[in-house]
GROMACS .gro file of N, CA and C in nm:
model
  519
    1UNK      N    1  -0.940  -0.220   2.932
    1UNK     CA    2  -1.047  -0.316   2.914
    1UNK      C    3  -0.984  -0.454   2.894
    2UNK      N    4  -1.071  -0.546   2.959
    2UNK     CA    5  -0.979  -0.677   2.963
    2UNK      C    6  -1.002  -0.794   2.865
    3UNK      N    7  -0.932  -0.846   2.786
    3UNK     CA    8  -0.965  -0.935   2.687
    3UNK      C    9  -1.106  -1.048   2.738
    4UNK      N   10  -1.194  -1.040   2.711
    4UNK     CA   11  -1.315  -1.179   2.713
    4UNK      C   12  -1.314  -1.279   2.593
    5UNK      N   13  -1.356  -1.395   2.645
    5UNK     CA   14  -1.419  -1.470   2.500
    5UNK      C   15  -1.516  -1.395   2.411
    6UNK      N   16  -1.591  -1.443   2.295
    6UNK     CA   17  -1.637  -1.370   2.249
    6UNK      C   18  -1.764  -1.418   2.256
    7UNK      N   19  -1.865  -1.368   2.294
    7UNK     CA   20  -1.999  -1.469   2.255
    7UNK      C   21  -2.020  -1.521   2.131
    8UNK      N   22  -2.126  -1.615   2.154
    8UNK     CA   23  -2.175  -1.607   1.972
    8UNK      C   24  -2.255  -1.506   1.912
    9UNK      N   25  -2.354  -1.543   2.016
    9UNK     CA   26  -2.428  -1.434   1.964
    9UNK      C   27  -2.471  -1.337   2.100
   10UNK      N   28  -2.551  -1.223   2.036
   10UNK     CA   29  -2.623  -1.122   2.119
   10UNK      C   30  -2.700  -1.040   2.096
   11UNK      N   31  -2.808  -0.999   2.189
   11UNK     CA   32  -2.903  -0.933   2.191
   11UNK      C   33  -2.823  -0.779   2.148
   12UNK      N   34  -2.867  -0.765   2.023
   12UNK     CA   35  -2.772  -0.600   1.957
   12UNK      C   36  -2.866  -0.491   2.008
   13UNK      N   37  -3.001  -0.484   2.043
   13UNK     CA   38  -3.063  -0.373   2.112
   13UNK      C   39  -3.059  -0.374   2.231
   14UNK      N   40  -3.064  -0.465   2.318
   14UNK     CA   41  -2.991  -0.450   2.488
   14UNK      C   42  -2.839  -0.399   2.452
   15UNK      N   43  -2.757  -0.441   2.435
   15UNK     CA   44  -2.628  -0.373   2.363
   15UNK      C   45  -2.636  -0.264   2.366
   16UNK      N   46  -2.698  -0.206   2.255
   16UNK     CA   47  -2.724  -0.096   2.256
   16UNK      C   48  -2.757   0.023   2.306
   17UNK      N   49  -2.830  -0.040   2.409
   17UNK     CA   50  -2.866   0.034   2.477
   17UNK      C   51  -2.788   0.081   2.633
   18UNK      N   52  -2.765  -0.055   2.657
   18UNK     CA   53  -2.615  -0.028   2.762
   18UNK      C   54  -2.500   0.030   2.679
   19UNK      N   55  -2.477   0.035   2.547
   19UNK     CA   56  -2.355   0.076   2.506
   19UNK      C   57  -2.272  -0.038   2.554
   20UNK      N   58  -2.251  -0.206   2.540
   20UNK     CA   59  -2.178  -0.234   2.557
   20UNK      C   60  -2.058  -0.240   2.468
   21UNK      N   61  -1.943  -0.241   2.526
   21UNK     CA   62  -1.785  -0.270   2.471
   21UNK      C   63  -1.730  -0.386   2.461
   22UNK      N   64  -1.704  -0.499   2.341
   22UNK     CA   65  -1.632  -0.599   2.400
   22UNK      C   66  -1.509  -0.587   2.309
   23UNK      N   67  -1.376  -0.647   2.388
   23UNK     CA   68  -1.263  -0.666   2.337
   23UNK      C   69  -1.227  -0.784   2.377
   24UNK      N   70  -1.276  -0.900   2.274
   24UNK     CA   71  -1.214  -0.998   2.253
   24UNK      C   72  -1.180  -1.085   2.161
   25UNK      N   73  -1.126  -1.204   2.205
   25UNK     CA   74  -1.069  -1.318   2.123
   25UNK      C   75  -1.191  -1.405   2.070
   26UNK      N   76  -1.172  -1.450   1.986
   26UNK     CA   77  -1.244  -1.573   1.907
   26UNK      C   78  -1.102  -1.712   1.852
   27UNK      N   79  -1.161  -1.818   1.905
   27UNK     CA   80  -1.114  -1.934   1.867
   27UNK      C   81  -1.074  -2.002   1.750
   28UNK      N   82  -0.921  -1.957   1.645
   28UNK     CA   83  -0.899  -1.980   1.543
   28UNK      C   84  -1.064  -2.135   1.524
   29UNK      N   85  -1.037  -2.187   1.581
   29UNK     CA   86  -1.111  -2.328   1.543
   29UNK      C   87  -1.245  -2.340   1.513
   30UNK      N   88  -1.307  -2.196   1.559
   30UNK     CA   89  -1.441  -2.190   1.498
   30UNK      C   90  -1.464  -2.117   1.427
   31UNK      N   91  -1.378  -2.093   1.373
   31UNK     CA   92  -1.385  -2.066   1.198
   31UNK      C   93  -1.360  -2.120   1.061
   32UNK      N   94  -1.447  -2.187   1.071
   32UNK     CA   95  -1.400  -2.364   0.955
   32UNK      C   96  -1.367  -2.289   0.820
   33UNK      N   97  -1.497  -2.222   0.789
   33UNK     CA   98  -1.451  -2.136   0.623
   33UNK      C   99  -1.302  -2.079   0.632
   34UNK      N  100  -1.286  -1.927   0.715
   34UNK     CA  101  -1.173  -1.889   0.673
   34UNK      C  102  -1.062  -2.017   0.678
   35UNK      N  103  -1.068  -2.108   0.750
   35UNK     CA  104  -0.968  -2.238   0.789
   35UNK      C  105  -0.937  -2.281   0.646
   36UNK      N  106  -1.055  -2.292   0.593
   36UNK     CA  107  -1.052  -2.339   0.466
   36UNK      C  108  -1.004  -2.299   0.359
   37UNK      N  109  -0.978  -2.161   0.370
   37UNK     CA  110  -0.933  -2.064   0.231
   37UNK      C  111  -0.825  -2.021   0.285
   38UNK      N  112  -0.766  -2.066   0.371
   38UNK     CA  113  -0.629  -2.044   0.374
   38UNK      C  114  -0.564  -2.174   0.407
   39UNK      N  115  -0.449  -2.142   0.427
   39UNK     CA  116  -0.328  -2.268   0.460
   39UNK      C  117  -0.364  -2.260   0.583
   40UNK      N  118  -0.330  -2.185   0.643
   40UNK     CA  119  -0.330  -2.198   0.829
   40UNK      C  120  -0.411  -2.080   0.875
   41UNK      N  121  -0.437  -2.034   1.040
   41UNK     CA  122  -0.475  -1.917   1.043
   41UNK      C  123  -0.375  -1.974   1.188
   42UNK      N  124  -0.294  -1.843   1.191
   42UNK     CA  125  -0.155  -1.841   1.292
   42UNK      C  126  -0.229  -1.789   1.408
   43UNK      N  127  -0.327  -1.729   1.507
   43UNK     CA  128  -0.304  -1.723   1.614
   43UNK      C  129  -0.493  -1.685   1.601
   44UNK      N  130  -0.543  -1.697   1.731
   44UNK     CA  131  -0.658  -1.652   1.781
   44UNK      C  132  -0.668  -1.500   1.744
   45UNK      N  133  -0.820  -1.489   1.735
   45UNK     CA  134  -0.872  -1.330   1.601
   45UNK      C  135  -0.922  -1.239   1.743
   46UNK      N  136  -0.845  -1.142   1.704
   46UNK     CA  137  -0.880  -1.016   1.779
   46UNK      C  138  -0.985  -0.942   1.741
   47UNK      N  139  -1.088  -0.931   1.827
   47UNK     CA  140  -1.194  -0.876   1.781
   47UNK      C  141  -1.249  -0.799   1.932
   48UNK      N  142  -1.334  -0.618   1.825
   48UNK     CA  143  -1.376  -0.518   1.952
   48UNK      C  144  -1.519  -0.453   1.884
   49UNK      N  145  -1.625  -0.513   1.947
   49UNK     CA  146  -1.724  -0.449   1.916
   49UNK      C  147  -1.795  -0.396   2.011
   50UNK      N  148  -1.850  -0.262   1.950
   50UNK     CA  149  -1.901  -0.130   2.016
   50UNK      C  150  -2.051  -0.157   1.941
   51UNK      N  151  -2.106  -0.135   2.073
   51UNK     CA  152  -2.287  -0.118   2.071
   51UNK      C  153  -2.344   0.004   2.070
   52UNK      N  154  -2.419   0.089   2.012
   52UNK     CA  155  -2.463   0.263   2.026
   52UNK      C  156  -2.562   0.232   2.003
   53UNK      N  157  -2.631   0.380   2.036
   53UNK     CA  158  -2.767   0.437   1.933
   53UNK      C  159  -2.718   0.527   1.904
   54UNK      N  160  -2.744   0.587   1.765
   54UNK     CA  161  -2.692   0.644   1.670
   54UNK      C  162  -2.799   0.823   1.680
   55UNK      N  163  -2.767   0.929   1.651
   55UNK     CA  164  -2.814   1.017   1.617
   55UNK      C  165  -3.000   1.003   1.560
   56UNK      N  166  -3.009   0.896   1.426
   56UNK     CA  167  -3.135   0.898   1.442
   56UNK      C  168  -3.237   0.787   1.525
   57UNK      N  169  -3.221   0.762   1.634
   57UNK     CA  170  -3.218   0.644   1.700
   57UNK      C  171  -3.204   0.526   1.676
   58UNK      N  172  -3.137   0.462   1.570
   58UNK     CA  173  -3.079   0.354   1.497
   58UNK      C  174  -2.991   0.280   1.631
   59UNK      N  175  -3.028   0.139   1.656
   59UNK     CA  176  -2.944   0.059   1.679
   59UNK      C  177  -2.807   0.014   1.610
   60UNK      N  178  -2.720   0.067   1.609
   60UNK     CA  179  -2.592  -0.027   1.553
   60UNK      C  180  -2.450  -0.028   1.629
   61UNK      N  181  -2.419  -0.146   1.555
   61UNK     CA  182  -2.259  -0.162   1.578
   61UNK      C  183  -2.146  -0.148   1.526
   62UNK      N  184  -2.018  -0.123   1.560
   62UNK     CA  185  -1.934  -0.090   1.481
   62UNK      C  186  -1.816  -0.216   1.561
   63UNK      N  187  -1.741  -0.267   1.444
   63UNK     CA  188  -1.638  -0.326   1.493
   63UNK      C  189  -1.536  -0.385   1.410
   64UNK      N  190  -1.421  -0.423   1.455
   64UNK     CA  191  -1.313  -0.440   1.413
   64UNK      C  192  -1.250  -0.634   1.407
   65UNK      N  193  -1.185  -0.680   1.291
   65UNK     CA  194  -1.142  -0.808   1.367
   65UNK      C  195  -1.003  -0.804   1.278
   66UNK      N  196  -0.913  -0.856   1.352
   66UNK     CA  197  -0.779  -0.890   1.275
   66UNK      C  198  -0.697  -1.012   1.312
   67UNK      N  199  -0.634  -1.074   1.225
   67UNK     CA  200  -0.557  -1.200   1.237
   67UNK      C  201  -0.472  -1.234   1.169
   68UNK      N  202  -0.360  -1.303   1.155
   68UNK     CA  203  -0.288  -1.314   1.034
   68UNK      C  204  -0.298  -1.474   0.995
   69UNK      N  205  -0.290  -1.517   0.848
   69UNK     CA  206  -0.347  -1.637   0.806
   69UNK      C  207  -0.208  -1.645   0.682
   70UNK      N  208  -0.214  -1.767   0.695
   70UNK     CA  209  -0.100  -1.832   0.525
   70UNK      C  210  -0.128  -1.821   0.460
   71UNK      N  211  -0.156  -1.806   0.336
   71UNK     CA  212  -0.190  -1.797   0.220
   71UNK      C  213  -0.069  -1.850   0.139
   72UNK      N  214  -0.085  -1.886   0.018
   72UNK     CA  215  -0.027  -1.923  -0.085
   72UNK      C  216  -0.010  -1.852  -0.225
   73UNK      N  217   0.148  -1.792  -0.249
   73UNK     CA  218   0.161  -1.694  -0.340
   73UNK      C  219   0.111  -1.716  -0.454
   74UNK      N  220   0.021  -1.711  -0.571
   74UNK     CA  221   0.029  -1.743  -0.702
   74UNK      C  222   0.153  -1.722  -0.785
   75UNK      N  223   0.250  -1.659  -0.782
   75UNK     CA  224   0.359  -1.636  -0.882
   75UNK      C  225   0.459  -1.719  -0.848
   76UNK      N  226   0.503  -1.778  -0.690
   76UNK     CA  227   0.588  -1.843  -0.668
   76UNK      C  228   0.552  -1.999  -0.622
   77UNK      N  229   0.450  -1.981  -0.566
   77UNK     CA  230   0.390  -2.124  -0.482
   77UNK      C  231   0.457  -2.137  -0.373
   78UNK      N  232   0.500  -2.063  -0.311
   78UNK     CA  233   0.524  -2.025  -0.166
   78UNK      C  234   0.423  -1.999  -0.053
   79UNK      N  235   0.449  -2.006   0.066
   79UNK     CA  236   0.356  -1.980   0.179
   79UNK      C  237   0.395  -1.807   0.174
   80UNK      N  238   0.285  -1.770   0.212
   80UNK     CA  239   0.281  -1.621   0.256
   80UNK      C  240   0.263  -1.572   0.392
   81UNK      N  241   0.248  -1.501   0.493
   81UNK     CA  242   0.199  -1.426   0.565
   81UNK      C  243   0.070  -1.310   0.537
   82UNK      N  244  -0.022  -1.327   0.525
   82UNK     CA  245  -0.092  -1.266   0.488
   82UNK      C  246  -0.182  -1.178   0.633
   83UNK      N  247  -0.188  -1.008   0.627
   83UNK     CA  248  -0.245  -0.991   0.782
   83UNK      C  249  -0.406  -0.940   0.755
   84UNK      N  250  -0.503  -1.000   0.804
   84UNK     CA  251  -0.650  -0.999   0.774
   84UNK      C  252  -0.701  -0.885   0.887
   85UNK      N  253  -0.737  -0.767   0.838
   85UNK     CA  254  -0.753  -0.655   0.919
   85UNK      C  255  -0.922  -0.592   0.853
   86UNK      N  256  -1.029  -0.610   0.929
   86UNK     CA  257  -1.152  -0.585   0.876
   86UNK      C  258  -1.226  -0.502   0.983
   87UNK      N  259  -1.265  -0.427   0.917
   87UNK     CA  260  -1.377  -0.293   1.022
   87UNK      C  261  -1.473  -0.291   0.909
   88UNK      N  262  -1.617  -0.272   1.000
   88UNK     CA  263  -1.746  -0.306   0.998
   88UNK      C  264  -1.833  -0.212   1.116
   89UNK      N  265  -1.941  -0.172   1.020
   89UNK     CA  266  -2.086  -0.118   1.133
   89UNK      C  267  -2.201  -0.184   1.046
   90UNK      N  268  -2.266  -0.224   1.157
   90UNK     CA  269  -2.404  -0.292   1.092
   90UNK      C  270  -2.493  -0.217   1.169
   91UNK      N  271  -2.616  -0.233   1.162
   91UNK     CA  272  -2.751  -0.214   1.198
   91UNK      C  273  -2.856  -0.325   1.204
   92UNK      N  274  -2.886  -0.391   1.232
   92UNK     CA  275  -2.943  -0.482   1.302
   92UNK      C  276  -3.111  -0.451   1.241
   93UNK      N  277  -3.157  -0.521   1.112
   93UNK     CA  278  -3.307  -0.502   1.098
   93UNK      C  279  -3.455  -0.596   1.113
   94UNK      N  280  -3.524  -0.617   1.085
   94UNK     CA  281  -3.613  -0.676   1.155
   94UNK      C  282  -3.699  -0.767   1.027
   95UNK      N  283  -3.698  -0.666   0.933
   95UNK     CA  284  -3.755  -0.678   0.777
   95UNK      C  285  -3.699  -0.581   0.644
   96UNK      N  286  -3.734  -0.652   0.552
   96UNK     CA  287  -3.690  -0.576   0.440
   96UNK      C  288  -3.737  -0.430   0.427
   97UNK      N  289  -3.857  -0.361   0.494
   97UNK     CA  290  -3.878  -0.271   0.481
   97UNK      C  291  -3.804  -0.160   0.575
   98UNK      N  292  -3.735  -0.207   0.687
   98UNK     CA  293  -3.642  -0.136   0.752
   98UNK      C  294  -3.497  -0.152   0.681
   99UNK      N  295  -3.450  -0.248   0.613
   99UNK     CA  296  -3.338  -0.263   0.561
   99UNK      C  297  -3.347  -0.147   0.481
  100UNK      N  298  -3.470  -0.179   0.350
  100UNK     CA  299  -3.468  -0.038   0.259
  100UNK      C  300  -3.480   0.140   0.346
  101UNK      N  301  -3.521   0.152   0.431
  101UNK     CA  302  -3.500   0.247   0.500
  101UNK      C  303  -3.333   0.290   0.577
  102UNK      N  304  -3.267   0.211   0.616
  102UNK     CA  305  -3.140   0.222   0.613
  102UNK      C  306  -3.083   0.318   0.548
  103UNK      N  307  -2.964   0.383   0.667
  103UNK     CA  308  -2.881   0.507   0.579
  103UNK      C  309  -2.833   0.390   0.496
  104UNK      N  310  -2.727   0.459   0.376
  104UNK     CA  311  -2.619   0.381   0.337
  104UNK      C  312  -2.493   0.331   0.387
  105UNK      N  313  -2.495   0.424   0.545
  105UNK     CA  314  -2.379   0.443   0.599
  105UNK      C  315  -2.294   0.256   0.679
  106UNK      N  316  -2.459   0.216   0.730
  106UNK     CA  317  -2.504   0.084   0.750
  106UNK      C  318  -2.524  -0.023   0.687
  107UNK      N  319  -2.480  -0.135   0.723
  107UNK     CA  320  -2.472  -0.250   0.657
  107UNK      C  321  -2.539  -0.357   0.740
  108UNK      N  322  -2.712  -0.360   0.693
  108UNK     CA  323  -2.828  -0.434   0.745
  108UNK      C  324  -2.767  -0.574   0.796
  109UNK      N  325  -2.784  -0.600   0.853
  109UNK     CA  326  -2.786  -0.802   0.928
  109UNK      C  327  -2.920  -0.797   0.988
  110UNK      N  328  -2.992  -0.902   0.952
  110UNK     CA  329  -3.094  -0.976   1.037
  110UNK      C  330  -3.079  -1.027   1.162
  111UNK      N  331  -3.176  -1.002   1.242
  111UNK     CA  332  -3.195  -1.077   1.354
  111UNK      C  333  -3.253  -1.245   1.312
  112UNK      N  334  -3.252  -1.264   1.412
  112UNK     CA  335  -3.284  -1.433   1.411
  112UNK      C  336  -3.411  -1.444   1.497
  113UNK      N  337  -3.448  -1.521   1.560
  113UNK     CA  338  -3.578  -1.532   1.606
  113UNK      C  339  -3.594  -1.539   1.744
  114UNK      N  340  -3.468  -1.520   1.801
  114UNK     CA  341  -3.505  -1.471   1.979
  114UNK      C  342  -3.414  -1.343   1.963
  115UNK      N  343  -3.398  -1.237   1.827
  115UNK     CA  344  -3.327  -1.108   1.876
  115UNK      C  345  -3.207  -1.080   1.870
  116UNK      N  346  -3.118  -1.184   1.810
  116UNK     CA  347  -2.972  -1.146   1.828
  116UNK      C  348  -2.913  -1.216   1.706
  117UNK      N  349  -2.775  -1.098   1.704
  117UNK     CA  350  -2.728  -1.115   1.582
  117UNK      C  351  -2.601  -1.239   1.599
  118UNK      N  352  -2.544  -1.272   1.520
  118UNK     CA  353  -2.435  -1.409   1.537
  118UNK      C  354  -2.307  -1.332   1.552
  119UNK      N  355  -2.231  -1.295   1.639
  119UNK     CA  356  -2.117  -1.241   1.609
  119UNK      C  357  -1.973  -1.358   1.578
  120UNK      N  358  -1.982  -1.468   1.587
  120UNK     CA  359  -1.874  -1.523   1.533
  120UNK      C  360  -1.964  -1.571   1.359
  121UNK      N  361  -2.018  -1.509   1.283
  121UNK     CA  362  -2.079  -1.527   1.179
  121UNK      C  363  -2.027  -1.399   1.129
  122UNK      N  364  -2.021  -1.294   1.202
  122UNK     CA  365  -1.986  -1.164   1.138
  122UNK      C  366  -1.873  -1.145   1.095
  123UNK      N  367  -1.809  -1.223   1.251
  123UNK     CA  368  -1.641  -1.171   1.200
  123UNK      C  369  -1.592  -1.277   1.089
  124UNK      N  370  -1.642  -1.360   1.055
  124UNK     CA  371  -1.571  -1.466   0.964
  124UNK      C  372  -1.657  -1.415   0.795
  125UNK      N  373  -1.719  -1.382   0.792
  125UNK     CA  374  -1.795  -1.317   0.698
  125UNK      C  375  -1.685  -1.177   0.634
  126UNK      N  376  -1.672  -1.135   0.759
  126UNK     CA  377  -1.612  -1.007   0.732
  126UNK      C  378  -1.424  -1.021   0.716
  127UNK      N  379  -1.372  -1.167   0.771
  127UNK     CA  380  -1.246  -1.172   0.770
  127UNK      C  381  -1.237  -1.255   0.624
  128UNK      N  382  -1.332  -1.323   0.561
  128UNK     CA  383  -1.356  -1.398   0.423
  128UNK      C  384  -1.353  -1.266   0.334
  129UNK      N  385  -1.327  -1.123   0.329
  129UNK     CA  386  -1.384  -1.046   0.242
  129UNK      C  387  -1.273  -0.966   0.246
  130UNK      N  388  -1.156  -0.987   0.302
  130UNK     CA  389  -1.037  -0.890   0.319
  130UNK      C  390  -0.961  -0.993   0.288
  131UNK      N  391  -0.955  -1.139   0.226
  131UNK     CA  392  -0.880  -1.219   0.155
  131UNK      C  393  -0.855  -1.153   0.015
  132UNK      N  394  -0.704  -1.166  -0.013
  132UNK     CA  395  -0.713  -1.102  -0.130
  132UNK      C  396  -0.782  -1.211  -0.260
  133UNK      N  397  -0.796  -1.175  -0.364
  133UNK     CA  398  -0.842  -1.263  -0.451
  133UNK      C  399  -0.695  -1.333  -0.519
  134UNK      N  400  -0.615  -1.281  -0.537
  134UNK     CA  401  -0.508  -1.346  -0.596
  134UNK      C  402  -0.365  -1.326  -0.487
  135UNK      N  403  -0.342  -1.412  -0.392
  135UNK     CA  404  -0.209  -1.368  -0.292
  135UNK      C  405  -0.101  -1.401  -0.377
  136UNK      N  406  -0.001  -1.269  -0.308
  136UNK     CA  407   0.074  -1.275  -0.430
  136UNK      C  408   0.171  -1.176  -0.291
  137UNK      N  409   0.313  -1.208  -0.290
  137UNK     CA  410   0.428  -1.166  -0.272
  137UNK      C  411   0.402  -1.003  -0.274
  138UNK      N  412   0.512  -0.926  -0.196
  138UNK     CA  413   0.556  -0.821  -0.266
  138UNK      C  414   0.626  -0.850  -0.384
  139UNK      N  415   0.652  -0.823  -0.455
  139UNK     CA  416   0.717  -0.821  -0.581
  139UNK      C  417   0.918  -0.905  -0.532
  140UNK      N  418   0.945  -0.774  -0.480
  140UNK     CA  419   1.083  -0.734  -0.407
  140UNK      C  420   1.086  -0.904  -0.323
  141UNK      N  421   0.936  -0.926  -0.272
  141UNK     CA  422   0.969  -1.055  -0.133
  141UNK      C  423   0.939  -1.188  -0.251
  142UNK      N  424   0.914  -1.174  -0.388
  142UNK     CA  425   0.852  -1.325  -0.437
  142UNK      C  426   0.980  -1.385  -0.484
  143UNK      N  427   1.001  -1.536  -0.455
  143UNK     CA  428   1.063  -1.607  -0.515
  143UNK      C  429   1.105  -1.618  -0.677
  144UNK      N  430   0.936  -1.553  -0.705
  144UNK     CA  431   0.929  -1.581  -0.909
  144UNK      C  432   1.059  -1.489  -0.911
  145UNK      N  433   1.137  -1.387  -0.876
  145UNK     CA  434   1.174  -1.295  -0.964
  145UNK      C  435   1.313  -1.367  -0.970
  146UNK      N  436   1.360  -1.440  -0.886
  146UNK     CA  437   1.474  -1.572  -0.921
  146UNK      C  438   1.494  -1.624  -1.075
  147UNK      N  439   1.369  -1.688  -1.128
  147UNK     CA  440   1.357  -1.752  -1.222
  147UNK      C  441   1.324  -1.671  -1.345
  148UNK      N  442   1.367  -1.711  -1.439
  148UNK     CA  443   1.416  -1.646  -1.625
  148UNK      C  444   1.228  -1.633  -1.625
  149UNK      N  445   1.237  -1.525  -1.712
  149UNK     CA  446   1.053  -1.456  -1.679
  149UNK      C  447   0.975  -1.466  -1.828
  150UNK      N  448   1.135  -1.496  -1.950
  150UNK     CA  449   1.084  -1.537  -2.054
  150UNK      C  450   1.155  -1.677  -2.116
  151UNK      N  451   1.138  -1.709  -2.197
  151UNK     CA  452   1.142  -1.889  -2.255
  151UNK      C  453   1.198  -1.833  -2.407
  152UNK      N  454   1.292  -1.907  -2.426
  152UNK     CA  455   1.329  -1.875  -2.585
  152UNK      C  456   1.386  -1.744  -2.642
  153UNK      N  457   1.412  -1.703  -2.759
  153UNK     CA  458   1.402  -1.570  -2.807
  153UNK      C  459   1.305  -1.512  -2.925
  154UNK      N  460   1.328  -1.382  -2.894
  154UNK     CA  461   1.209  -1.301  -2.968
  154UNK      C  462   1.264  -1.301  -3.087
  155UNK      N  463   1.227  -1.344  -3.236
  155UNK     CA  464   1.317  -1.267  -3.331
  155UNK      C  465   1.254  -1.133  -3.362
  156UNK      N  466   1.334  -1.085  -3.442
  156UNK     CA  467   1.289  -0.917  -3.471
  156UNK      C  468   1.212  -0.909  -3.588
  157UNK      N  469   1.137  -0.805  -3.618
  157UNK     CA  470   1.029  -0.834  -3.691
  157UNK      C  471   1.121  -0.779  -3.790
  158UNK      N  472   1.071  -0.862  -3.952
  158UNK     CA  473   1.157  -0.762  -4.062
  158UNK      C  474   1.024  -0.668  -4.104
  159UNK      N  475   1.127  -0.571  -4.187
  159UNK     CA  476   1.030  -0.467  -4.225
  159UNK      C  477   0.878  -0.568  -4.315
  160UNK      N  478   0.810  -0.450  -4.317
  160UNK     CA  479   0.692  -0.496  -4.382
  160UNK      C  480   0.677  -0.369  -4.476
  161UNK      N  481   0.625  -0.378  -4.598
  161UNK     CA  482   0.564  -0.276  -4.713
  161UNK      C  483   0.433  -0.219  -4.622
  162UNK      N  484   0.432  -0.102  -4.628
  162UNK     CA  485   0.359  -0.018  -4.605
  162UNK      C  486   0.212  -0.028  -4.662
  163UNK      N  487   0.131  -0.077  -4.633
  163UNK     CA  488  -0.031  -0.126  -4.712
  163UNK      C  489  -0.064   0.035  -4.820
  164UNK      N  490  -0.047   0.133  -4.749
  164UNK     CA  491  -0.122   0.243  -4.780
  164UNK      C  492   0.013   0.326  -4.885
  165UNK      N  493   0.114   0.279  -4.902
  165UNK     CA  494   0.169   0.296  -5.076
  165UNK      C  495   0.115   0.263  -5.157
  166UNK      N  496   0.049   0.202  -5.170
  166UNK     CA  497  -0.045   0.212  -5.344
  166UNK      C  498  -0.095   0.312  -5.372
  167UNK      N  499  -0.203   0.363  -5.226
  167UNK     CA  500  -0.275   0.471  -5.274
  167UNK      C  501  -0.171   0.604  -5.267
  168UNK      N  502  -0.077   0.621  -5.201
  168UNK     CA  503   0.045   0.722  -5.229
  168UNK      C  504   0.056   0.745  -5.398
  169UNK      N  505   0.088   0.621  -5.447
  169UNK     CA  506   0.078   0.596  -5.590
  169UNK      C  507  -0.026   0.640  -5.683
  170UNK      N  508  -0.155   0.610  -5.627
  170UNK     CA  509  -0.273   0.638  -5.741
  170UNK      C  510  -0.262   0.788  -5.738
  171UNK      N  511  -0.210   0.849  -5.552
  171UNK     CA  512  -0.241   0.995  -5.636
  171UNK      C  513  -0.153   1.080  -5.683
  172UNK      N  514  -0.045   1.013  -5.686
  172UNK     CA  515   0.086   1.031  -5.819
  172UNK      C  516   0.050   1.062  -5.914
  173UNK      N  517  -0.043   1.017  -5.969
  173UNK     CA  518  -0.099   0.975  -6.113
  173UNK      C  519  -0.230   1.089  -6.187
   0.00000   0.00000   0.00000
């Protein structure tokens, strides 16, 4: 199957119903958010979505997007490599009362008002959610472990009297 652009959007029940396949690229550049929460995003996002009808005649999709983006370590303040790998099936609903009908297996998106869902909305939605919350090194790969991890010295605690000798004492007595 041969790499395409990606649409924006599409009719997910014609889809569906042809069973279409797409395997393609999306344009680092139209993705302003993820742009934003990272340092860079290193190459154009691979993305493959599959159109079905499902066993109980459910419209949905299933699909995949991956890319690798910079990020910035918290422990060292280094650039990272970070690789953004996200799989997804939605179902495509109409109203809240089909959403609540939904297996759990599905993850509802609205249509819009001529029928189709946004697919460069999905994948950036879905590549914003496989950011880690705190990037951070392997341990073994971070710079921090270079630098002294404590400041100063500990002194040692001296003994302390035991609180609960008195009453040892009263029942001496």
């Amino acid at each position: 199957m041969q790499k395409v652009k990606l649409p924006i959007s599409v009719d997910s029940v014609r889809a569906a119903n042809n069973r279409l396949e797409l395997n393609a690229s999306l344009d680092k550049s139209l993705l302003s958010r993820l742009r934003e929460s990272t340092n860079s995003i290193h190459s154009d996002i691979d993305v493959y979505f599959s159109f079905e009808v499902d066993q109980q005649r459910l419209r949905i999709f299933h699909g995949k997007a991956s890319v690798a983006v910079e990020l910035t370590c918290q422990r060292c303040n280094e650039p990272m490599t970070y690789q953004c790998e996200a799989e997804f099936t939605y179902c495509p609903v109409l109203n809240e009362e089909q959403e609540n009908n939904l297996p759990d297996v599905y993850e509802p998106i609205y249509y819009d008002e001529n029928g189709e869902v946004n697919l460069h909305q999905i994948v950036e939605d879905e590549l914003l959610l496989t950011l880690p919350q705190i990037a951070m090194h392997a341990i073994e790969d971070c710079h921090y472990s270079d630098y002294e991890s404590s400041f100063g010295e500990i002194e040692e605690e001296q003994e302390r009297p035991n609180p609960f000798d008195a009453l040892a004492q009263l029942k001496l007595k």
